[in-house]
Amino acid sequence: MTQKSDANHADASSSPIAHSIHGEGPTLVLIHGICHSRHAWDDVLPGLVDHFRVVTIDLPGHGETPNPDSLDDDIVDRMIDELAAFLREVSTDGEKPHVAGNSLGGYFALELARRGHAATATAFNPAGFFHGPWDQRRTVAQFLALRAIGRILKPVLPAMAKTAIGRTSMFGMFSAKPWRLDPDAVVRDAKNMLRNTVIDHGLAADFIYSPSVGDAAQTVYWGTTDLTLIRGWKRHHDVLPEVPLHLLPGLGHVPMVDDGDTVAACIRRSARI
C-alpha cells in the first residue's frame, strides 16, 4: 500500500516494497527489524511528521511486501541492494534521504549510509554487534523458537494478547514493558512472525559493516533492557568505534514501542532537524 503526500515527490509506486508516506519535508525512510513490519514505527510517527516526509516500509518477506525472488543465504546483501534502489525511487532527484532503523533495519540503515545512499543514519539496537558466532546462533534460535511456539499456539494468540501475562510472554524479548502493548498490535506482530521465512537464513548472514563512503552522519542508540541482542553495546567500540553511541536506559530491543517520543527525538537529533 502506498500513500502519496506530495505530487512533487516520487512515490516509488513501481517498487515491490510496500510503503506508506506521511508528512512533508526532507525524506526519512524508517526500516523495521526482522519479523516486524512498518507498524513498528506507529508510535514514533507523531514526533516526526511535522519535520520530515516519512516513508515507512515493509521489508521483503515482511508485512505486505512479498518474499524476494529467491530465499537463500545471500538474502541480506540482496535486500540492501533492493533498499538502495528504493531510496533512489522514493526521493526527489538529487536528494539523499535520511534513514533510521531498528535491529536488522538498524544494520540496513547504517550500511545504506556507509555505502553512500543516505544523508544520515540512525540505528536502534542494530544487528551485527554479536559477542561471537555463538551469540548470533543464540539470537536466531530465539526467533525460531518463538515462531515454532507461536505456530502451535496460533488458535489462542488473540486470547493471550488480551491479558498482560500473555502479552509479556509473547513479546517480553522485544519490549521492556510488554504488558502495556496494544493487544491488536501484538496479534498483528505475532502473525507477521509466524509466516516469516527470512529468519531461516539468519545464521548465514555476515553482518559485516562496510567502510564508510562519504560523510553521512551515523548514530547508534541502544535500549539497555534489550533481551534479544543482550548488552550488544559492549561490542560497539570493536564494531563501529567511529560512530557515536548513546544508551537509552530502560528501553528494550524495539524501543519504538516502549517510548515513541524518545525515539522520535533521537532521530530528529541525529538527522540534525
CSV table of C-alpha atoms in Angstrom, one decimal, residues 48-258:
chain,number,residue,atom,x,y,z
A,48,LEU,CA,8.3,13.1,13.0
A,49,VAL,CA,5.6,14.0,10.5
A,50,ASP,CA,6.0,17.8,11.2
A,51,HIS,CA,9.7,17.6,10.4
A,52,PHE,CA,10.0,15.0,7.6
A,53,ARG,CA,8.3,13.3,4.7
A,54,VAL,CA,8.3,10.0,6.5
A,55,VAL,CA,8.4,6.8,4.5
A,56,THR,CA,7.6,3.6,6.4
A,57,ILE,CA,8.3,0.3,4.6
A,58,ASP,CA,7.7,-3.4,4.9
A,59,LEU,CA,11.0,-5.2,4.2
A,60,PRO,CA,11.0,-8.0,1.6
A,61,GLY,CA,9.3,-11.0,3.1
A,62,HIS,CA,7.6,-8.9,5.8
A,63,GLY,CA,4.2,-7.3,6.1
A,64,GLU,CA,2.7,-6.6,2.7
A,65,THR,CA,5.9,-7.0,0.8
A,66,PRO,CA,6.4,-10.3,-1.0
A,67,ASN,CA,9.4,-12.5,-0.5
A,68,PRO,CA,12.4,-11.9,-2.7
A,69,ASP,CA,12.6,-13.9,-5.9
A,70,SER,CA,14.8,-16.4,-4.1
A,71,LEU,CA,15.4,-17.0,-0.5
A,72,ASP,CA,19.0,-18.0,0.1
A,73,ASP,CA,22.0,-17.2,2.2
A,74,ASP,CA,22.8,-14.0,0.3
A,75,ILE,CA,19.4,-12.5,1.2
A,76,VAL,CA,20.8,-9.7,3.4
A,77,ASP,CA,23.1,-8.3,0.7
A,78,ARG,CA,20.4,-8.5,-1.9
A,79,MET,CA,18.0,-6.7,0.4
A,80,ILE,CA,20.5,-3.9,0.9
A,81,ASP,CA,20.7,-3.6,-2.9
A,82,GLU,CA,16.9,-3.5,-3.1
A,83,LEU,CA,16.6,-0.9,-0.4
A,84,ALA,CA,19.2,1.3,-2.2
A,85,ALA,CA,17.1,1.2,-5.3
A,86,PHE,CA,14.0,2.0,-3.3
A,87,LEU,CA,15.7,5.1,-1.7
A,88,ARG,CA,16.5,6.4,-5.2
A,89,GLU,CA,12.9,5.9,-6.3
A,90,VAL,CA,11.2,7.4,-3.3
A,91,SER,CA,13.4,10.5,-3.1
A,92,THR,CA,13.4,13.6,-5.2
A,93,ASP,CA,16.1,14.0,-7.8
A,94,GLY,CA,19.4,14.7,-6.2
A,95,GLU,CA,18.1,14.1,-2.7
A,96,LYS,CA,19.7,11.6,-0.4
A,97,PRO,CA,17.1,10.6,2.3
A,98,HIS,CA,17.7,10.2,5.9
A,99,VAL,CA,17.3,6.6,7.2
A,100,ALA,CA,16.6,5.1,10.6
A,101,GLY,CA,16.2,1.5,11.5
A,102,ASN,CA,15.9,-1.0,14.3
A,103,SER,CA,17.7,-4.3,14.7
A,104,LEU,CA,18.1,-5.8,11.2
A,105,GLY,CA,16.7,-2.4,10.0
A,106,GLY,CA,19.4,-0.7,12.0
A,107,TYR,CA,22.1,-2.7,10.2
A,108,PHE,CA,20.5,-1.8,6.9
A,109,ALA,CA,20.3,1.9,7.8
A,110,LEU,CA,24.0,2.1,8.8
A,111,GLU,CA,25.0,0.1,5.7
A,112,LEU,CA,23.0,2.3,3.4
A,113,ALA,CA,24.7,5.4,4.8
A,114,ARG,CA,28.1,3.8,4.8
A,115,ARG,CA,27.7,2.9,1.1
A,116,GLY,CA,26.7,6.4,0.2
A,117,HIS,CA,23.0,6.0,-0.3
A,118,ALA,CA,21.7,8.1,2.7
A,119,ALA,CA,22.3,11.5,4.1
A,120,THR,CA,22.3,10.3,7.8
A,121,ALA,CA,21.6,7.1,9.6
A,122,THR,CA,20.1,6.5,13.0
A,123,ALA,CA,20.2,2.9,14.3
A,124,PHE,CA,18.5,1.5,17.3
A,125,ASN,CA,19.9,-1.8,18.7
A,126,PRO,CA,21.3,-2.7,15.3
A,127,ALA,CA,22.3,-6.2,14.2
A,128,GLY,CA,25.9,-7.0,13.8
A,129,PHE,CA,27.0,-6.4,17.4
A,130,PHE,CA,27.2,-10.1,18.4
A,131,HIS,CA,29.6,-11.3,21.0
A,132,GLY,CA,30.7,-14.1,18.7
A,133,PRO,CA,29.2,-16.8,16.4
A,134,TRP,CA,27.6,-18.4,19.4
A,135,ASP,CA,25.7,-15.2,20.1
A,136,GLN,CA,24.4,-15.0,16.6
A,137,ARG,CA,23.2,-18.6,16.8
A,138,ARG,CA,21.5,-17.9,20.2
A,139,THR,CA,19.7,-14.9,18.7
A,140,VAL,CA,18.5,-16.7,15.6
A,141,ALA,CA,17.4,-19.7,17.8
A,142,GLN,CA,15.3,-17.3,19.9
A,143,PHE,CA,13.4,-16.2,16.9
A,144,LEU,CA,13.0,-19.7,15.5
A,145,ALA,CA,11.8,-21.0,18.9
A,146,LEU,CA,9.2,-18.1,19.2
A,147,ARG,CA,8.0,-18.8,15.7
A,148,ALA,CA,7.6,-22.6,16.4
A,149,ILE,CA,5.8,-22.0,19.7
A,150,GLY,CA,3.6,-19.3,18.1
A,151,ARG,CA,2.5,-21.7,15.4
A,152,ILE,CA,1.4,-24.2,18.0
A,153,LEU,CA,-0.4,-21.6,20.0
A,154,LYS,CA,-1.9,-19.8,16.9
A,155,PRO,CA,-5.5,-20.5,17.7
A,156,VAL,CA,-5.3,-18.9,21.2
A,157,LEU,CA,-3.0,-16.0,20.4
A,158,PRO,CA,-5.8,-13.4,20.3
A,159,ALA,CA,-7.0,-14.6,23.7
A,160,MET,CA,-3.4,-14.5,25.1
A,161,ALA,CA,-2.9,-11.0,23.8
A,162,LYS,CA,-5.9,-9.7,25.8
A,163,THR,CA,-4.0,-10.4,29.1
A,164,ALA,CA,-0.9,-8.7,30.5
A,165,ILE,CA,0.6,-12.0,31.2
A,166,GLY,CA,0.0,-13.2,27.7
A,167,ARG,CA,1.5,-10.1,26.1
A,168,THR,CA,4.5,-10.3,28.3
A,169,SER,CA,5.1,-14.0,27.4
A,170,MET,CA,4.8,-13.2,23.7
A,171,PHE,CA,6.8,-10.0,23.5
A,172,GLY,CA,9.0,-9.8,26.6
A,173,MET,CA,12.0,-10.4,24.4
A,174,PHE,CA,11.4,-7.2,22.4
A,175,SER,CA,9.8,-4.7,24.8
A,176,ALA,CA,10.8,-3.5,28.2
A,177,LYS,CA,7.1,-3.0,29.0
A,178,PRO,CA,5.3,-5.7,27.0
A,179,TRP,CA,2.2,-5.7,29.3
A,180,ARG,CA,1.5,-2.1,28.0
A,181,LEU,CA,1.3,-3.1,24.3
A,182,ASP,CA,-1.9,-2.9,22.4
A,183,PRO,CA,-3.5,-6.3,22.1
A,184,ASP,CA,-4.4,-5.9,18.4
A,185,ALA,CA,-0.8,-4.8,17.6
A,186,VAL,CA,0.5,-7.9,19.5
A,187,VAL,CA,-1.7,-10.2,17.4
A,188,ARG,CA,-0.7,-8.5,14.2
A,189,ASP,CA,3.0,-8.7,15.0
A,190,ALA,CA,2.7,-12.3,16.1
A,191,LYS,CA,1.1,-13.2,12.8
A,192,ASN,CA,4.0,-11.5,11.0
A,193,MET,CA,6.5,-13.7,12.9
A,194,LEU,CA,4.6,-16.9,12.2
A,195,ARG,CA,4.7,-16.5,8.4
A,196,ASN,CA,8.3,-15.1,8.2
A,197,THR,CA,10.9,-17.2,6.4
A,198,VAL,CA,13.7,-14.7,6.1
A,199,ILE,CA,14.8,-15.5,9.6
A,200,ASP,CA,15.7,-19.1,8.4
A,201,HIS,CA,18.8,-17.5,6.8
A,202,GLY,CA,19.9,-15.6,9.8
A,203,LEU,CA,22.8,-17.9,10.6
A,204,ALA,CA,24.4,-17.4,7.2
A,205,ALA,CA,24.3,-13.6,7.3
A,206,ASP,CA,27.7,-12.0,8.0
A,207,PHE,CA,26.6,-8.6,9.2
A,208,ILE,CA,29.9,-7.1,8.5
A,209,TYR,CA,29.9,-3.3,8.2
A,210,SER,CA,31.4,-1.7,5.1
A,211,PRO,CA,34.0,1.1,5.2
A,212,SER,CA,32.2,4.5,5.1
A,213,VAL,CA,32.0,6.2,1.7
A,214,GLY,CA,31.4,10.0,2.0
A,215,ASP,CA,30.5,11.9,5.2
A,216,ALA,CA,27.0,10.6,6.1
A,217,ALA,CA,26.5,11.2,9.8
A,218,GLN,CA,25.7,7.9,11.7
A,219,THR,CA,24.4,7.4,15.2
A,220,VAL,CA,23.7,4.3,17.3
A,221,TYR,CA,21.2,4.2,20.2
A,222,TRP,CA,20.8,1.2,22.4
A,223,GLY,CA,18.0,0.3,24.7
A,224,THR,CA,19.7,-1.1,27.8
A,225,THR,CA,16.9,-3.6,28.6
A,226,ASP,CA,17.5,-5.5,25.3
A,227,LEU,CA,16.8,-9.2,25.8
A,228,THR,CA,17.5,-10.0,22.1
A,229,LEU,CA,20.9,-8.5,21.4
A,230,ILE,CA,21.9,-8.7,25.0
A,231,ARG,CA,24.4,-6.0,26.0
A,232,GLY,CA,25.3,-5.5,22.4
A,233,TRP,CA,26.5,-2.0,23.1
A,234,LYS,CA,29.5,-3.6,24.8
A,235,ARG,CA,30.8,-4.5,21.3
A,236,HIS,CA,30.4,-1.0,19.9
A,237,HIS,CA,34.0,0.0,20.1
A,238,ASP,CA,35.1,-3.2,18.4
A,239,VAL,CA,32.4,-3.0,15.6
A,240,LEU,CA,31.9,0.8,14.8
A,241,PRO,CA,34.3,2.8,17.1
A,242,GLU,CA,33.9,5.9,14.9
A,243,VAL,CA,30.1,6.1,15.3
A,244,PRO,CA,28.7,7.8,18.3
A,245,LEU,CA,26.8,5.6,20.8
A,246,HIS,CA,24.1,6.7,23.2
A,247,LEU,CA,22.3,4.4,25.7
A,248,LEU,CA,18.6,4.5,26.3
A,249,PRO,CA,18.1,3.3,29.9
A,250,GLY,CA,15.0,1.2,30.5
A,251,LEU,CA,14.1,0.7,26.8
A,252,GLY,CA,14.1,-2.7,25.1
A,253,HIS,CA,15.2,-4.2,21.8
A,254,VAL,CA,12.4,-2.5,20.0
A,255,PRO,CA,12.5,0.9,21.8
A,256,MET,CA,9.9,2.4,19.5
A,257,VAL,CA,7.1,0.5,21.2
A,258,ASP,CA,8.4,1.4,24.7
